[in-house]
C-alpha positions as YAML, in Angstrom:
chain: A
units: angstrom
residues:
- id: 1
  name: MET
  ca: [-21.52, 12.06, -28.83]
- id: 2
  name: PHE
  ca: [-18.02, 13.03, -26.27]
- id: 3
  name: LEU
  ca: [-16.39, 10.39, -24.91]
- id: 4
  name: VAL
  ca: [-14.27, 10.29, -21.87]
- id: 5
  name: PRO
  ca: [-10.87, 8.52, -22.48]
- id: 6
  name: LEU
  ca: [-10.68, 5.37, -19.97]
- id: 7
  name: PRO
  ca: [-6.81, 7.12, -18.48]
- id: 8
  name: PHE
  ca: [-8.64, 9.69, -17.53]
- id: 9
  name: PHE
  ca: [-10.72, 7.23, -15.05]
- id: 10
  name: VAL
  ca: [-7.35, 5.63, -14.04]
- id: 11
  name: ALA
  ca: [-6.43, 9.69, -13.34]
- id: 12
  name: PHE
  ca: [-9.26, 10.32, -11.30]
- id: 13
  name: LEU
  ca: [-8.81, 6.46, -9.27]
- id: 14
  name: ILE
  ca: [-5.62, 7.92, -8.24]
- id: 15
  name: VAL
  ca: [-6.39, 11.33, -7.40]
- id: 16
  name: ILE
  ca: [-9.35, 9.63, -5.17]
- id: 17
  name: LEU
  ca: [-7.03, 6.60, -3.32]
- id: 18
  name: LEU
  ca: [-4.65, 10.08, -2.72]
- id: 19
  name: ALA
  ca: [-6.97, 12.18, -0.90]
- id: 20
  name: ARG
  ca: [-8.46, 8.58, 0.48]
- id: 21
  name: GLU
  ca: [-5.34, 7.95, 2.26]
- id: 22
  name: TYR
  ca: [-4.47, 11.34, 3.38]
- id: 23
  name: VAL
  ca: [-7.63, 11.64, 5.06]
- id: 24
  name: GLY
  ca: [-7.69, 8.15, 7.08]
- id: 25
  name: ARG
  ca: [-3.94, 7.12, 7.51]
- id: 26
  name: ASP
  ca: [-3.92, 8.15, 11.08]
- id: 27
  name: ALA
  ca: [-6.62, 5.20, 11.33]
- id: 28
  name: ASP
  ca: [-5.54, 3.12, 8.10]
- id: 29
  name: GLY
  ca: [-1.72, 2.61, 9.02]
- id: 30
  name: GLU
  ca: [1.04, 4.39, 7.16]
- id: 31
  name: PRO
  ca: [0.04, 4.46, 3.03]
- id: 32
  name: PHE
  ca: [2.85, 7.03, 2.30]
- id: 33
  name: HIS
  ca: [6.89, 7.72, 3.25]
- id: 34
  name: GLY
  ca: [7.37, 11.01, 3.30]
- id: 35
  name: SER
  ca: [6.96, 13.65, 0.21]
- id: 36
  name: LEU
  ca: [8.44, 10.91, -2.18]
- id: 37
  name: PHE
  ca: [5.45, 9.10, -2.31]
- id: 38
  name: THR
  ca: [3.57, 11.20, -2.82]
- id: 39
  name: VAL
  ca: [5.23, 13.28, -5.77]
- id: 40
  name: LEU
  ca: [5.49, 10.02, -7.19]
- id: 41
  name: ILE
  ca: [1.31, 9.56, -7.09]
- id: 42
  name: ILE
  ca: [1.03, 12.50, -8.57]
- id: 43
  name: ALA
  ca: [3.32, 11.84, -11.33]
- id: 44
  name: TYR
  ca: [1.00, 8.32, -11.93]
- id: 45
  name: ALA
  ca: [-2.17, 10.71, -11.82]
- id: 46
  name: ILE
  ca: [-0.27, 13.68, -14.43]
- id: 47
  name: GLN
  ca: [1.28, 10.84, -16.91]
- id: 48
  name: SER
  ca: [-2.39, 8.91, -16.98]
- id: 49
  name: VAL
  ca: [-3.57, 12.30, -17.85]
- id: 50
  name: LEU
  ca: [-1.27, 13.42, -20.10]
- id: 51
  name: ILE
  ca: [-1.87, 9.29, -22.13]
- id: 52
  name: GLY
  ca: [-5.53, 10.06, -22.26]
- id: 53
  name: LEU
  ca: [-4.73, 13.40, -24.21]
- id: 54
  name: ARG
  ca: [-2.87, 11.70, -26.51]
- id: 55
  name: TRP
  ca: [-4.33, 8.62, -27.38]
- id: 56
  name: GLY
  ca: [-8.20, 9.90, -26.41]
- id: 57
  name: TYR
  ca: [-8.00, 13.07, -28.49]
- id: 58
  name: GLY
  ca: [-4.41, 12.69, -30.47]
- id: 59
  name: ILE
  ca: [-3.25, 15.75, -28.77]
- id: 60
  name: LEU
  ca: [0.51, 15.05, -30.28]
- id: 61
  name: ALA
  ca: [1.49, 18.08, -28.30]
- id: 62
  name: VAL
  ca: [1.91, 16.63, -25.12]
- id: 63
  name: LEU
  ca: [4.54, 13.86, -26.55]
- id: 64
  name: PRO
  ca: [7.03, 15.78, -25.07]
- id: 65
  name: ALA
  ca: [6.09, 16.08, -21.83]
- id: 66
  name: MET
  ca: [5.16, 12.20, -21.55]
- id: 67
  name: ALA
  ca: [8.51, 11.66, -22.33]
- id: 68
  name: ILE
  ca: [9.79, 13.52, -19.44]
- id: 69
  name: MET
  ca: [7.16, 12.32, -17.20]
- id: 70
  name: ALA
  ca: [7.95, 8.73, -17.61]
- id: 71
  name: SER
  ca: [11.48, 9.38, -17.26]
- id: 72
  name: ALA
  ca: [11.03, 10.67, -14.16]
- id: 73
  name: ILE
  ca: [8.25, 7.92, -13.02]
- id: 74
  name: ALA
  ca: [10.96, 5.08, -12.91]
- id: 75
  name: PRO
  ca: [13.48, 6.67, -10.46]
- id: 76
  name: LEU
  ca: [10.82, 8.56, -8.46]
- id: 77
  name: ALA
  ca: [9.65, 4.74, -7.78]
- id: 78
  name: TRP
  ca: [12.71, 3.46, -6.71]
- id: 79
  name: LEU
  ca: [14.10, 6.44, -4.81]
- id: 80
  name: SER
  ca: [10.54, 6.11, -2.54]
- id: 81
  name: PHE
  ca: [10.85, 2.53, -1.57]
- id: 82
  name: ARG
  ca: [14.97, 2.65, -1.42]
- id: 83
  name: SER
  ca: [14.00, 5.75, 1.67]
- id: 84
  name: LEU
  ca: [12.05, 2.48, 3.52]
- id: 85
  name: CYS
  ca: [15.24, 0.92, 2.95]
- id: 86
  name: SER
  ca: [17.55, 3.04, 5.15]
- id: 87
  name: ASP
  ca: [18.18, 4.27, 8.23]
- id: 88
  name: ARG
  ca: [17.51, 8.16, 6.69]
- id: 89
  name: LEU
  ca: [14.15, 9.28, 6.51]
- id: 90
  name: HIS
  ca: [14.87, 11.09, 3.31]
- id: 91
  name: PRO
  ca: [17.34, 10.04, 0.50]
- id: 92
  name: ARG
  ca: [20.05, 13.13, 0.28]
- id: 93
  name: PRO
  ca: [19.19, 15.73, -2.37]
- id: 94
  name: ARG
  ca: [21.96, 14.90, -4.03]
- id: 95
  name: THR
  ca: [21.08, 11.44, -4.53]
- id: 96
  name: ILE
  ca: [17.42, 12.58, -6.06]
- id: 97
  name: ALA
  ca: [19.10, 14.76, -8.11]
- id: 98
  name: LEU
  ca: [21.66, 12.25, -9.35]
- id: 99
  name: HIS
  ca: [18.66, 9.51, -10.23]
- id: 100
  name: LEU
  ca: [16.15, 12.04, -11.88]
- id: 101
  name: THR
  ca: [19.31, 12.98, -14.33]
- id: 102
  name: PRO
  ca: [18.12, 10.82, -16.61]
- id: 103
  name: ALA
  ca: [14.49, 13.07, -17.25]
- id: 104
  name: VAL
  ca: [16.69, 16.12, -17.42]
- id: 105
  name: ALA
  ca: [18.62, 13.78, -20.82]
- id: 106
  name: VAL
  ca: [15.90, 13.01, -21.98]
- id: 107
  name: ALA
  ca: [14.16, 16.46, -22.19]
- id: 108
  name: GLY
  ca: [17.14, 17.19, -23.97]
- id: 109
  name: LEU
  ca: [17.32, 14.37, -26.38]
- id: 110
  name: VAL
  ca: [13.30, 15.32, -26.89]
- id: 111
  name: VAL
  ca: [14.36, 18.38, -27.81]
- id: 112
  name: PHE
  ca: [18.01, 17.84, -30.13]
- id: 113
  name: TRP
  ca: [17.40, 14.13, -31.09]
- id: 114
  name: PRO
  ca: [13.82, 12.59, -30.35]
- id: 115
  name: ALA
  ca: [14.92, 9.15, -32.12]
- id: 116
  name: PRO
  ca: [16.21, 7.49, -28.94]
- id: 117
  name: VAL
  ca: [13.79, 8.33, -26.54]
- id: 118
  name: GLY
  ca: [11.45, 5.87, -26.15]
- id: 119
  name: LEU
  ca: [14.15, 3.11, -26.32]
- id: 120
  name: VAL
  ca: [15.82, 5.41, -23.68]
- id: 121
  name: ILE
  ca: [12.75, 4.90, -21.59]
- id: 122
  name: VAL
  ca: [11.84, 1.31, -21.53]
- id: 123
  name: ALA
  ca: [15.80, 1.01, -20.33]
- id: 124
  name: LEU
  ca: [14.77, 3.39, -17.43]
- id: 125
  name: PHE
  ca: [12.20, 1.24, -16.72]
- id: 126
  name: VAL
  ca: [13.32, -1.96, -16.91]
- id: 127
  name: ALA
  ca: [16.63, -1.16, -14.86]
- id: 128
  name: TYR
  ca: [14.86, 0.81, -12.40]
- id: 129
  name: GLY
  ca: [12.41, -2.33, -12.00]
- id: 130
  name: VAL
  ca: [15.08, -4.78, -11.40]
- id: 131
  name: ALA
  ca: [16.61, -2.38, -8.74]
- id: 132
  name: LEU
  ca: [13.27, -2.78, -7.12]
- id: 133
  name: LEU
  ca: [13.04, -6.36, -7.58]
- id: 134
  name: TRP
  ca: [16.62, -6.86, -6.21]
- id: 135
  name: ASP
  ca: [16.19, -4.48, -2.84]
- id: 136
  name: ALA
  ca: [12.83, -6.75, -2.52]
- id: 137
  name: ARG
  ca: [14.85, -9.83, -2.58]
- id: 138
  name: SER
  ca: [15.94, -9.79, 1.03]
- id: 139
  name: GLY
  ca: [12.14, -9.79, 2.15]
- id: 140
  name: PRO
  ca: [10.09, -7.24, 4.62]
- id: 141
  name: ASP
  ca: [12.85, -6.81, 6.81]
- id: 142
  name: ARG
  ca: [14.81, -4.72, 4.37]
- id: 143
  name: LEU
  ca: [12.21, -2.22, 5.12]
- id: 144
  name: VAL
  ca: [13.69, -0.70, 8.03]
- id: 145
  name: THR
  ca: [12.04, 2.61, 8.29]
- id: 146
  name: SER
  ca: [9.01, 1.03, 7.07]
- id: 147
  name: ARG
  ca: [6.59, 0.85, 10.69]
- id: 148
  name: LEU
  ca: [6.10, -3.14, 11.52]
- id: 149
  name: ASP
  ca: [2.86, -3.08, 11.47]
- id: 150
  name: GLY
  ca: [2.23, -2.29, 7.97]
- id: 151
  name: VAL
  ca: [5.71, -3.36, 7.00]
- id: 152
  name: LEU
  ca: [4.77, -6.23, 5.04]
- id: 153
  name: HIS
  ca: [2.12, -4.03, 3.09]
- id: 154
  name: SER
  ca: [5.31, -2.04, 1.91]
- id: 155
  name: TYR
  ca: [7.07, -5.20, 0.93]
- id: 156
  name: ARG
  ca: [4.35, -6.23, -1.36]
- id: 157
  name: ALA
  ca: [3.74, -2.68, -2.33]
- id: 158
  name: MET
  ca: [7.59, -2.74, -3.70]
- id: 159
  name: TYR
  ca: [7.15, -6.00, -5.43]
- id: 160
  name: VAL
  ca: [4.70, -4.97, -7.18]
- id: 161
  name: THR
  ca: [5.98, -1.95, -8.35]
- id: 162
  name: GLY
  ca: [9.18, -3.72, -9.71]
- id: 163
  name: LEU
  ca: [6.87, -5.52, -11.60]
- id: 164
  name: ALA
  ca: [4.89, -3.29, -13.02]
- id: 165
  name: LEU
  ca: [7.95, -0.98, -14.16]
- id: 166
  name: LEU
  ca: [8.99, -4.43, -16.43]
- id: 167
  name: GLY
  ca: [5.40, -4.41, -17.87]
- id: 168
  name: SER
  ca: [5.32, -1.04, -18.68]
- id: 169
  name: ALA
  ca: [8.54, -1.56, -20.45]
- id: 170
  name: ALA
  ca: [6.98, -4.46, -22.45]
- id: 171
  name: SER
  ca: [3.95, -2.29, -22.98]
- id: 172
  name: ASP
  ca: [5.96, 0.18, -24.66]
- id: 173
  name: VAL
  ca: [7.99, -2.24, -26.70]
- id: 174
  name: VAL
  ca: [4.79, -3.27, -28.05]
- id: 175
  name: ILE
  ca: [3.38, 0.12, -28.77]
- id: 176
  name: GLY
  ca: [6.92, 0.91, -30.59]
- id: 177
  name: LEU
  ca: [6.50, -2.32, -32.75]
- id: 178
  name: ASP
  ca: [2.92, -1.37, -33.78]
- id: 179
  name: LEU
  ca: [3.93, 1.73, -34.87]
- id: 180
  name: ASP
  ca: [6.50, 0.70, -36.70]
- id: 181
  name: TRP
  ca: [4.33, -2.66, -38.42]
- id: 182
  name: SER
  ca: [0.77, -0.87, -38.63]
- id: 183
  name: GLY
  ca: [1.15, 2.64, -38.43]
- id: 184
  name: GLY
  ca: [-0.16, 2.41, -34.99]
- id: 185
  name: ALA
  ca: [-3.33, 0.95, -35.88]
- id: 186
  name: TYR
  ca: [-3.78, -1.20, -32.30]
- id: 187
  name: ALA
  ca: [-1.49, 1.51, -30.27]
- id: 188
  name: PRO
  ca: [-4.98, 2.93, -28.88]
- id: 189
  name: ALA
  ca: [-5.98, -1.00, -27.96]
- id: 190
  name: ILE
  ca: [-2.75, -1.40, -26.19]
- id: 191
  name: VAL
  ca: [-2.93, 1.74, -24.37]
- id: 192
  name: ALA
  ca: [-6.27, 0.91, -22.88]
- id: 193
  name: ALA
  ca: [-5.27, -2.33, -22.03]
- id: 194
  name: GLY
  ca: [-2.42, -1.12, -20.20]
- id: 195
  name: ASN
  ca: [-4.67, 1.20, -18.19]
- id: 196
  name: VAL
  ca: [-7.14, -1.77, -17.61]
- id: 197
  name: LEU
  ca: [-4.31, -3.84, -16.24]
- id: 198
  name: ALA
  ca: [-3.18, -0.53, -14.17]
- id: 199
  name: LEU
  ca: [-6.50, -0.22, -13.04]
- id: 200
  name: VAL
  ca: [-6.37, -3.71, -11.58]
- id: 201
  name: THR
  ca: [-3.01, -3.40, -10.44]
- id: 202
  name: LEU
  ca: [-4.35, -0.35, -7.98]
- id: 203
  name: GLY
  ca: [-7.49, -2.40, -6.72]
- id: 204
  name: VAL
  ca: [-5.26, -5.42, -6.06]
- id: 205
  name: ALA
  ca: [-2.92, -3.32, -4.20]
- id: 206
  name: ALA
  ca: [-5.28, -1.20, -2.11]
- id: 207
  name: THR
  ca: [-7.08, -4.85, -1.20]
- id: 208
  name: VAL
  ca: [-3.92, -6.20, -0.13]
- id: 209
  name: ALA
  ca: [-3.19, -2.91, 2.21]
- id: 210
  name: ARG
  ca: [-6.27, -4.03, 3.82]
- id: 211
  name: ASP
  ca: [-6.60, -7.80, 3.59]
- id: 212
  name: SER
  ca: [-8.01, -8.76, 6.42]
- id: 213
  name: ALA
  ca: [-8.08, -12.43, 6.23]
- id: 214
  name: PRO
  ca: [-5.20, -14.42, 7.34]
- id: 215
  name: ASP
  ca: [-2.49, -15.93, 4.75]
- id: 216
  name: GLU
  ca: [-0.58, -19.40, 4.88]
- id: 217
  name: ALA
  ca: [2.36, -17.17, 6.82]
- id: 218
  name: ALA
  ca: [0.16, -15.97, 9.19]
- id: 219
  name: SER
  ca: [-1.83, -19.90, 9.75]
- id: 220
  name: PRO
  ca: [-1.39, -20.89, 12.86]
- id: 221
  name: GLU
  ca: [-0.56, -24.26, 11.06]
- id: 222
  name: SER
  ca: [2.28, -22.57, 9.23]
- id: 223
  name: ARG
  ca: [5.96, -22.25, 10.20]
- id: 224
  name: PRO
  ca: [8.87, -21.06, 8.60]
- id: 225
  name: THR
  ca: [12.29, -23.21, 7.73]
- id: 226
  name: PRO
  ca: [14.40, -23.09, 10.67]
- id: 227
  name: PRO
  ca: [17.09, -20.75, 10.52]
- id: 228
  name: PRO
  ca: [20.73, -21.18, 10.81]
- id: 229
  name: VAL
  ca: [21.56, -22.03, 14.24]
- id: 230
  name: PRO
  ca: [22.69, -18.27, 15.99]
- id: 231
  name: ASN
  ca: [26.08, -17.43, 16.76]
- id: 232
  name: GLY
  ca: [27.19, -16.57, 20.38]
- id: 233
  name: SER
  ca: [26.84, -12.72, 19.08]
- id: 234
  name: GLU
  ca: [23.55, -13.07, 17.55]
- id: 235
  name: THR
  ca: [22.30, -15.17, 20.71]
- id: 236
  name: LEU
  ca: [23.50, -11.74, 23.12]
- id: 237
  name: ILE
  ca: [21.97, -9.62, 20.61]
- id: 238
  name: ALA
  ca: [18.43, -11.26, 21.05]
- id: 239
  name: GLY
  ca: [18.86, -11.10, 24.27]
- id: 240
  name: ARG
  ca: [19.27, -7.24, 24.52]
- id: 241
  name: VAL
  ca: [16.36, -6.84, 21.98]
- id: 242
  name: GLU
  ca: [13.92, -9.34, 24.64]
- id: 243
  name: ALA
  ca: [14.99, -7.43, 27.63]
- id: 244
  name: LEU
  ca: [14.97, -4.08, 25.57]
- id: 245
  name: MET
  ca: [11.22, -5.22, 24.66]
- id: 246
  name: ARG
  ca: [10.31, -6.00, 28.56]
- id: 247
  name: ASP
  ca: [11.61, -3.80, 29.88]
- id: 248
  name: THR
  ca: [10.79, -0.78, 28.04]
- id: 249
  name: GLU
  ca: [7.25, -1.76, 26.29]
- id: 250
  name: LEU
  ca: [8.98, -0.30, 23.21]
- id: 251
  name: TYR
  ca: [6.61, -2.97, 21.04]
- id: 252
  name: LYS
  ca: [4.04, -0.34, 22.01]
- id: 253
  name: ASP
  ca: [4.84, 2.14, 20.25]
- id: 254
  name: LEU
  ca: [2.40, 2.44, 17.08]
- id: 255
  name: ASP
  ca: [5.72, 4.05, 14.98]
- id: 256
  name: LEU
  ca: [8.03, 1.09, 15.84]
- id: 257
  name: ASN
  ca: [10.25, 0.31, 13.05]
- id: 258
  name: LEU
  ca: [13.16, -1.50, 12.65]
- id: 259
  name: ALA
  ca: [15.85, 1.09, 12.61]
- id: 260
  name: ARG
  ca: [13.92, 2.98, 16.12]
- id: 261
  name: ILE
  ca: [14.89, -0.75, 17.82]
- id: 262
  name: SER
  ca: [18.87, -0.61, 16.64]
- id: 263
  name: ARG
  ca: [18.98, 3.30, 17.18]
- id: 264
  name: ARG
  ca: [18.20, 2.06, 20.94]
- id: 265
  name: LEU
  ca: [20.75, -1.05, 20.84]
- id: 266
  name: GLY
  ca: [23.26, 1.17, 18.92]
- id: 267
  name: LEU
  ca: [23.87, -1.65, 17.04]
- id: 268
  name: PRO
  ca: [23.21, -1.66, 12.69]
- id: 269
  name: SER
  ca: [19.70, -2.47, 11.76]
- id: 270
  name: ARG
  ca: [21.10, -5.91, 9.43]
- id: 271
  name: GLN
  ca: [22.09, -7.19, 12.57]
- id: 272
  name: VAL
  ca: [19.43, -6.84, 14.96]
- id: 273
  name: SER
  ca: [17.28, -8.17, 12.24]
- id: 274
  name: ILE
  ca: [19.93, -11.28, 11.92]
- id: 275
  name: ALA
  ca: [19.88, -11.87, 15.22]
- id: 276
  name: ILE
  ca: [15.74, -12.34, 15.27]
- id: 277
  name: ASN
  ca: [15.51, -14.15, 12.67]
- id: 278
  name: ARG
  ca: [18.16, -16.78, 13.80]
- id: 279
  name: SER
  ca: [17.02, -17.28, 17.34]
- id: 280
  name: HIS
  ca: [13.60, -16.85, 16.92]
- id: 281
  name: GLY
  ca: [12.94, -18.48, 13.07]
- id: 282
  name: ILE
  ca: [10.75, -15.50, 12.36]
- id: 283
  name: SER
  ca: [10.87, -11.86, 10.96]
- id: 284
  name: VAL
  ca: [11.21, -8.72, 12.78]
- id: 285
  name: SER
  ca: [7.54, -7.42, 12.39]
- id: 286
  name: GLN
  ca: [6.19, -10.91, 13.51]
- id: 287
  name: TYR
  ca: [8.53, -10.91, 16.68]
- id: 288
  name: VAL
  ca: [7.31, -7.47, 17.93]
- id: 289
  name: ASN
  ca: [4.04, -8.78, 16.88]
- id: 290
  name: GLU
  ca: [4.26, -11.60, 19.17]
- id: 291
  name: HIS
  ca: [4.89, -9.05, 22.28]
- id: 292
  name: ARG
  ca: [2.01, -6.93, 20.80]
- id: 293
  name: VAL
  ca: [-0.17, -10.13, 21.20]
- id: 294
  name: ARG
  ca: [0.96, -11.34, 24.26]
- id: 295
  name: HIS
  ca: [0.17, -7.91, 25.70]
- id: 296
  name: ALA
  ca: [-3.43, -7.93, 24.25]
- id: 297
  name: SER
  ca: [-4.73, -11.54, 25.44]
- id: 298
  name: ARG
  ca: [-3.50, -9.99, 28.90]
- id: 299
  name: LEU
  ca: [-5.94, -7.19, 28.59]
- id: 300
  name: LEU
  ca: [-8.21, -9.24, 26.78]
- id: 301
  name: ARG
  ca: [-8.57, -11.66, 29.99]
- id: 302
  name: GLY
  ca: [-8.01, -9.30, 32.57]
- id: 303
  name: THR
  ca: [-9.90, -6.21, 31.61]
- id: 304
  name: GLY
  ca: [-13.62, -4.88, 29.66]
- id: 305
  name: ASP
  ca: [-11.83, -2.72, 27.25]
- id: 306
  name: SER
  ca: [-13.40, -2.84, 23.69]
- id: 307
  name: VAL
  ca: [-11.09, -5.27, 21.48]
- id: 308
  name: THR
  ca: [-10.38, -1.37, 19.19]
- id: 309
  name: ALA
  ca: [-9.19, -0.03, 22.26]
- id: 310
  name: ILE
  ca: [-6.91, -2.93, 23.56]
- id: 311
  name: MET
  ca: [-5.41, -3.02, 19.60]
- id: 312
  name: LEU
  ca: [-4.16, 0.34, 19.87]
- id: 313
  name: ASP
  ca: [-2.87, 0.03, 23.37]
- id: 314
  name: SER
  ca: [-0.63, -2.85, 22.22]
- id: 315
  name: GLY
  ca: [0.62, -1.42, 19.26]
- id: 316
  name: PHE
  ca: [-1.39, -2.48, 16.56]
- id: 317
  name: MET
  ca: [-2.60, 0.12, 14.33]
- id: 318
  name: THR
  ca: [-5.27, -1.39, 11.93]
- id: 319
  name: LYS
  ca: [-7.60, -4.55, 13.15]
- id: 320
  name: SER
  ca: [-6.68, -6.77, 9.86]
- id: 321
  name: ASN
  ca: [-3.02, -6.82, 11.08]
- id: 322
  name: PHE
  ca: [-4.00, -7.64, 14.62]
- id: 323
  name: ASN
  ca: [-6.55, -10.05, 14.07]
- id: 324
  name: ARG
  ca: [-4.35, -11.32, 11.43]
- id: 325
  name: GLU
  ca: [-1.07, -11.42, 13.94]
- id: 326
  name: PHE
  ca: [-3.59, -12.93, 16.86]
- id: 327
  name: LEU
  ca: [-4.70, -15.76, 14.90]
- id: 328
  name: ARG
  ca: [-1.26, -16.82, 13.56]
- id: 329
  name: VAL
  ca: [-0.04, -16.46, 17.40]
- id: 330
  name: MET
  ca: [-3.16, -17.66, 19.59]
- id: 331
  name: GLY
  ca: [-4.52, -19.67, 17.21]
- id: 332
  name: MET
  ca: [-8.39, -18.10, 17.68]
- id: 333
  name: THR
  ca: [-9.52, -14.29, 17.43]
- id: 334
  name: PRO
  ca: [-9.14, -11.98, 19.94]
- id: 335
  name: SER
  ca: [-13.08, -12.12, 20.52]
- id: 336
  name: ALA
  ca: [-12.54, -15.70, 20.70]
- id: 337
  name: TRP
  ca: [-9.63, -15.81, 22.68]
- id: 338
  name: ARG
  ca: [-11.29, -13.46, 25.30]
- id: 339
  name: ARG
  ca: [-14.50, -16.12, 25.34]
- id: 340
  name: ALA
  ca: [-12.50, -18.74, 25.50]
- id: 341
  name: HIS
  ca: [-9.78, -17.01, 28.83]
- id: 342
  name: PRO
  ca: [-12.11, -14.91, 31.09]
- id: 343
  name: HIS
  ca: [-9.70, -15.67, 33.88]
- id: 344
  name: GLY
  ca: [-7.14, -17.76, 32.22]
- id: 345
  name: PRO
  ca: [-3.35, -18.89, 32.82]
- id: 346
  name: THR
  ca: [-0.78, -15.47, 32.46]
- id: 347
  name: ILE
  ca: [1.09, -16.42, 29.22]
- id: 348
  name: SER
  ca: [4.91, -15.69, 29.82]
- id: 349
  name: ALA
  ca: [7.39, -14.84, 27.48]
- id: 350
  name: GLU
  ca: [8.74, -18.42, 27.07]
- id: 351
  name: ASP
  ca: [5.52, -19.55, 25.88]
- id: 352
  name: LEU
  ca: [5.91, -17.76, 22.51]
- id: 353
  name: HIS
  ca: [9.93, -17.35, 22.24]
- id: 354
  name: PRO
  ca: [12.13, -19.73, 23.01]
- id: 355
  name: ALA
  ca: [15.46, -18.96, 24.63]
- id: 356
  name: ALA
  ca: [18.11, -17.49, 22.88]
- id: 357
  name: GLY
  ca: [20.38, -20.31, 21.35]
- id: 358
  name: ASN
  ca: [18.13, -23.17, 21.49]
- id: 359
  name: GLU
  ca: [18.45, -26.35, 20.00]
- id: 360
  name: THR
  ca: [16.39, -25.24, 16.39]
- id: 361
  name: GLY
  ca: [16.08, -21.45, 17.06]
- id: 362
  name: ALA
  ca: [12.21, -22.57, 15.85]
- id: 363
  name: PRO
  ca: [9.48, -20.66, 17.99]
- id: 364
  name: LYS
  ca: [7.85, -22.27, 19.81]
- id: 365
  name: GLY
  ca: [3.73, -22.91, 18.79]
- id: 366
  name: PRO
  ca: [0.62, -21.07, 21.66]
...
């Protein structure tokens, strides 16, 4: 009986997700950031096929390709997410070449000295996994070129990818130990379990990216810990950002990100992020989304436009994020707001944002 190895199903799922995201990216957000993410996902699919050939059919000829592909995946993952942390849309070619050097080195080792290849790959996965988690420590505002409407999803994906790289390193160690101790008696089962875990991880990632349920951070009762009181320059920057949003309605830009706001002000992204956080007690994405929610609430009260049309006009790309942020800010869903405020009073900026430099720096409730 002909059996299809589980890794083949994982590869098929990855291809389906890739095709689905490309078909629906205009409607569902920004799942990829440039060509590096595309290359990374294709590399995942190829590696899964190679694993299926090796452990499903016992084809040893694919081992060199597996080693080289594995040594390229970890740097590609870091480079892909690193592109979200810089004002540059894509890393410099020299940077890409530098981080893909390990793959070239592994290719040389496969030919001339195969013994340490396994250890090199494990070291690469650990190093780049730790590097991703280190970059993620600064929170979503670290991803300055990620669209603000989807920055939390990108941040979660970055964190999960870092953990997945560390998990893959641990899996490789366990397989190596099994090969040494029992001649690989349990290696196929370990590989199968690892691919099932990858399958579950992909499913969870897809679910999180489209999660429509509000989480604790989005709950109207939840409030962040008051940040440090802003200094004078941070208060001025926060005021400039507020004026920019008010005068230009920049928040309606569907592709708005922190880097774009910073360029309009002629300031480094980190300064703008810190100023907003300390002056308003929220992240940049939450701050911009509050402007979007305020705009949406006016349209919901004063027009007969559909909720979807108002969502897009206010700068939101997905209904899940629109509903979550509206609930966080206003304490109810957009539809409930429309029913409760058919001719309600106008919401001013002061209702949602305290004056920069107030005593606590924390945002006012709805």
